[in-house]
PDB file of C-alpha atoms and ligand atoms in Angstrom:
ATOM      1  CA  UNK A   1     -51.180  -2.068 -26.875  1.00 41.00           C
ATOM      2  CA  UNK A   2     -54.216   0.179 -26.460  1.00 45.00           C
ATOM      3  CA  UNK A   3     -53.875   3.884 -26.960  1.00 50.00           C
ATOM      4  CA  UNK A   4     -54.355   5.827 -23.732  1.00 52.00           C
ATOM      5  CA  UNK A   5     -56.859   8.624 -23.526  1.00 73.00           C
ATOM      6  CA  UNK A   6     -56.438  11.776 -21.464  1.00 78.00           C
ATOM      7  CA  UNK A   7     -58.235  10.353 -18.392  1.00 79.00           C
ATOM      8  CA  UNK A   8     -55.883   7.392 -17.958  1.00 85.00           C
ATOM      9  CA  UNK A   9     -52.776   8.769 -19.676  1.00 92.00           C
ATOM     10  CA  UNK A  10     -49.661   8.329 -17.525  1.00 93.00           C
ATOM     11  CA  UNK A  11     -48.149  11.644 -18.701  1.00 94.00           C
ATOM     12  CA  UNK A  12     -51.203  13.877 -18.404  1.00 94.00           C
ATOM     13  CA  UNK A  13     -50.110  15.442 -15.094  1.00 89.00           C
ATOM     14  CA  UNK A  14     -53.592  16.769 -14.328  1.00 83.00           C
ATOM     15  CA  UNK A  15     -54.997  13.267 -13.717  1.00 84.00           C
ATOM     16  CA  UNK A  16     -52.373  12.506 -11.030  1.00 82.00           C
ATOM     17  CA  UNK A  17     -51.070   9.240 -12.524  1.00 81.00           C
ATOM     18  CA  UNK A  18     -47.448  10.266 -13.193  1.00 81.00           C
ATOM     19  CA  UNK A  19     -46.364   8.823  -9.824  1.00 82.00           C
ATOM     20  CA  UNK A  20     -43.831  11.563  -9.051  1.00 86.00           C
ATOM     21  CA  UNK A  21     -43.457  15.315  -9.080  1.00 92.00           C
ATOM     22  CA  UNK A  22     -41.710  16.953 -12.045  1.00 96.00           C
ATOM     23  CA  UNK A  23     -38.035  17.777 -11.455  1.00 97.00           C
ATOM     24  CA  UNK A  24     -38.568  21.033 -13.370  1.00 98.00           C
ATOM     25  CA  UNK A  25     -41.054  22.642 -15.703  1.00 98.00           C
ATOM     26  CA  UNK A  26     -41.753  25.677 -17.860  1.00 98.00           C
ATOM     27  CA  UNK A  27     -44.893  26.897 -19.637  1.00 98.00           C
ATOM     28  CA  UNK A  28     -45.441  23.861 -21.886  1.00 98.00           C
ATOM     29  CA  UNK A  29     -43.001  21.093 -20.912  1.00 98.00           C
ATOM     30  CA  UNK A  30     -42.009  19.292 -17.727  1.00 97.00           C
ATOM     31  CA  UNK A  31     -39.063  17.141 -16.734  1.00 98.00           C
ATOM     32  CA  UNK A  32     -39.187  13.743 -15.035  1.00 97.00           C
ATOM     33  CA  UNK A  33     -35.960  12.204 -13.692  1.00 96.00           C
ATOM     34  CA  UNK A  34     -35.339   8.455 -13.594  1.00 94.00           C
ATOM     35  CA  UNK A  35     -31.992   8.108 -11.768  1.00 92.00           C
ATOM     36  CA  UNK A  36     -31.946   4.297 -12.063  1.00 89.00           C
ATOM     37  CA  UNK A  37     -28.535   2.778 -12.881  1.00 85.00           C
ATOM     38  CA  UNK A  38     -26.916   1.735 -15.137  1.00 85.00           C
ATOM     39  CA  UNK A  39     -28.467   4.376 -17.408  1.00 91.00           C
ATOM     40  CA  UNK A  40     -29.948   7.281 -15.444  1.00 96.00           C
ATOM     41  CA  UNK A  41     -32.322   9.190 -17.675  1.00 97.00           C
ATOM     42  CA  UNK A  42     -34.825  11.986 -17.899  1.00 98.00           C
ATOM     43  CA  UNK A  43     -37.923  12.604 -19.952  1.00 97.00           C
ATOM     44  CA  UNK A  44     -39.075  15.959 -21.298  1.00 98.00           C
ATOM     45  CA  UNK A  45     -42.865  15.741 -21.592  1.00 97.00           C
ATOM     46  CA  UNK A  46     -45.378  18.296 -22.897  1.00 97.00           C
ATOM     47  CA  UNK A  47     -48.204  19.253 -20.504  1.00 96.00           C
ATOM     48  CA  UNK A  48     -50.599  19.046 -23.447  1.00 96.00           C
ATOM     49  CA  UNK A  49     -51.722  15.548 -24.445  1.00 95.00           C
ATOM     50  CA  UNK A  50     -49.757  15.289 -27.697  1.00 95.00           C
ATOM     51  CA  UNK A  51     -49.209  11.845 -29.153  1.00 96.00           C
ATOM     52  CA  UNK A  52     -45.983  12.480 -31.070  1.00 97.00           C
ATOM     53  CA  UNK A  53     -43.456  15.311 -31.494  1.00 98.00           C
ATOM     54  CA  UNK A  54     -44.834  15.794 -35.025  1.00 98.00           C
ATOM     55  CA  UNK A  55     -47.794  17.605 -33.418  1.00 97.00           C
ATOM     56  CA  UNK A  56     -45.702  19.961 -31.235  1.00 98.00           C
ATOM     57  CA  UNK A  57     -46.421  23.670 -31.691  1.00 98.00           C
ATOM     58  CA  UNK A  58     -43.703  26.326 -31.815  1.00 98.00           C
ATOM     59  CA  UNK A  59     -43.970  27.163 -28.101  1.00 98.00           C
ATOM     60  CA  UNK A  60     -43.556  23.473 -27.231  1.00 98.00           C
ATOM     61  CA  UNK A  61     -40.432  23.230 -29.413  1.00 98.00           C
ATOM     62  CA  UNK A  62     -38.912  26.338 -27.802  1.00 98.00           C
ATOM     63  CA  UNK A  63     -39.695  25.108 -24.288  1.00 98.00           C
ATOM     64  CA  UNK A  64     -38.360  21.646 -25.171  1.00 98.00           C
ATOM     65  CA  UNK A  65     -34.928  23.169 -25.806  1.00 97.00           C
ATOM     66  CA  UNK A  66     -34.976  24.850 -22.414  1.00 98.00           C
ATOM     67  CA  UNK A  67     -36.005  21.608 -20.651  1.00 98.00           C
ATOM     68  CA  UNK A  68     -33.350  19.629 -22.563  1.00 98.00           C
ATOM     69  CA  UNK A  69     -30.696  21.969 -21.149  1.00 98.00           C
ATOM     70  CA  UNK A  70     -32.232  21.518 -17.677  1.00 98.00           C
ATOM     71  CA  UNK A  71     -32.224  17.716 -18.152  1.00 98.00           C
ATOM     72  CA  UNK A  72     -28.489  17.851 -18.890  1.00 98.00           C
ATOM     73  CA  UNK A  73     -27.853  20.062 -15.846  1.00 98.00           C
ATOM     74  CA  UNK A  74     -29.660  17.566 -13.603  1.00 98.00           C
ATOM     75  CA  UNK A  75     -28.161  14.447 -15.217  1.00 98.00           C
ATOM     76  CA  UNK A  76     -24.588  15.776 -15.015  1.00 97.00           C
ATOM     77  CA  UNK A  77     -24.544  14.603 -11.357  1.00 97.00           C
ATOM     78  CA  UNK A  78     -24.251  11.045 -12.795  1.00 96.00           C
ATOM     79  CA  UNK A  79     -21.152  12.031 -14.798  1.00 96.00           C
ATOM     80  CA  UNK A  80     -22.389  10.635 -18.136  1.00 96.00           C
ATOM     81  CA  UNK A  81     -19.800  10.112 -20.862  1.00 96.00           C
ATOM     82  CA  UNK A  82     -22.449  10.498 -23.554  1.00 96.00           C
ATOM     83  CA  UNK A  83     -26.202  10.666 -24.162  1.00 96.00           C
ATOM     84  CA  UNK A  84     -28.814   9.066 -26.357  1.00 96.00           C
ATOM     85  CA  UNK A  85     -31.744  11.426 -26.941  1.00 97.00           C
ATOM     86  CA  UNK A  86     -34.976  10.823 -28.785  1.00 96.00           C
ATOM     87  CA  UNK A  87     -38.576   9.653 -29.097  1.00 97.00           C
ATOM     88  CA  UNK A  88     -40.164   6.287 -29.743  1.00 96.00           C
ATOM     89  CA  UNK A  89     -43.046   7.001 -32.131  1.00 97.00           C
ATOM     90  CA  UNK A  90     -45.934   4.608 -32.772  1.00 96.00           C
ATOM     91  CA  UNK A  91     -46.370   1.063 -31.465  1.00 94.00           C
ATOM     92  CA  UNK A  92     -44.013  -0.234 -34.145  1.00 94.00           C
ATOM     93  CA  UNK A  93     -41.460   2.345 -33.016  1.00 93.00           C
ATOM     94  CA  UNK A  94     -41.745   1.027 -29.424  1.00 92.00           C
ATOM     95  CA  UNK A  95     -43.944   3.836 -28.098  1.00 94.00           C
ATOM     96  CA  UNK A  96     -45.896   2.542 -25.086  1.00 92.00           C
ATOM     97  CA  UNK A  97     -47.494   5.727 -23.746  1.00 93.00           C
ATOM     98  CA  UNK A  98     -49.121   7.778 -26.468  1.00 94.00           C
ATOM     99  CA  UNK A  99     -48.151  11.143 -25.002  1.00 95.00           C
ATOM    100  CA  UNK A 100     -44.778  12.035 -26.519  1.00 96.00           C
ATOM    101  CA  UNK A 101     -41.961  11.860 -23.943  1.00 96.00           C
ATOM    102  CA  UNK A 102     -38.502  12.778 -25.194  1.00 97.00           C
ATOM    103  CA  UNK A 103     -35.988  10.416 -23.590  1.00 97.00           C
ATOM    104  CA  UNK A 104     -32.593  11.750 -22.479  1.00 98.00           C
ATOM    105  CA  UNK A 105     -30.503   8.706 -21.527  1.00 96.00           C
ATOM    106  CA  UNK A 106     -27.056   8.851 -19.920  1.00 96.00           C
ATOM    107  CA  UNK A 107     -24.456   6.654 -21.613  1.00 95.00           C
ATOM    108  CA  UNK A 108     -21.282   5.279 -20.094  1.00 94.00           C
ATOM    109  CA  UNK A 109     -18.227   3.437 -21.361  1.00 93.00           C
ATOM    110  CA  UNK A 110     -19.247   0.690 -18.911  1.00 89.00           C
ATOM    111  CA  UNK A 111     -22.601   0.114 -20.700  1.00 87.00           C
ATOM    112  CA  UNK A 112     -22.892  -3.311 -22.319  1.00 84.00           C
ATOM    113  CA  UNK A 113     -24.055  -1.317 -25.363  1.00 87.00           C
ATOM    114  CA  UNK A 114     -21.370   1.382 -25.220  1.00 91.00           C
ATOM    115  CA  UNK A 115     -20.652   2.643 -28.715  1.00 91.00           C
ATOM    116  CA  UNK A 116     -24.060   1.449 -29.986  1.00 92.00           C
ATOM    117  CA  UNK A 117     -26.451   4.195 -30.968  1.00 90.00           C
ATOM    118  CA  UNK A 118     -30.069   4.739 -31.812  1.00 87.00           C
ATOM    119  CA  UNK A 119     -29.695   3.180 -35.277  1.00 86.00           C
ATOM    120  CA  UNK A 120     -27.746   0.064 -34.235  1.00 86.00           C
ATOM    121  CA  UNK A 121     -30.878  -2.079 -33.883  1.00 74.00           C
ATOM    122  CA  UNK A 122     -31.370  -1.676 -37.650  1.00 72.00           C
ATOM    123  CA  UNK A 123     -28.011  -3.162 -38.544  1.00 72.00           C
TER     124      UNK A 123
HETATM  125 ZN1   ZN B   1     -51.517  12.444 -21.973  1.00 65.27          ZN
END
């Protein structure tokens, strides 16, 4: 999969291709909600075009924590019984848009994969 540049990057808000308005934002990060069952989720995305969280600066890390708390507040309406939180990094790590979104995924006892976590695909 080709690496996106800033002009056609889905998560560079300035180019208008995100397809929806952020559910919340602060100085450096914004929140996108994806309320689709069976696993409603959110993404915390930096405004800056940053490929992976390894390039985040200290302000982006601080603001990420604030947006993670906001993601939980907004996802609590779905009454999740757990969460899976993290990044896919690099094409091999299943990253499709090279502008680091942190995924916050609601988990439920009714999930086919209930009890399976982020490392289960390695077993
Ligand atoms: Zn981008």
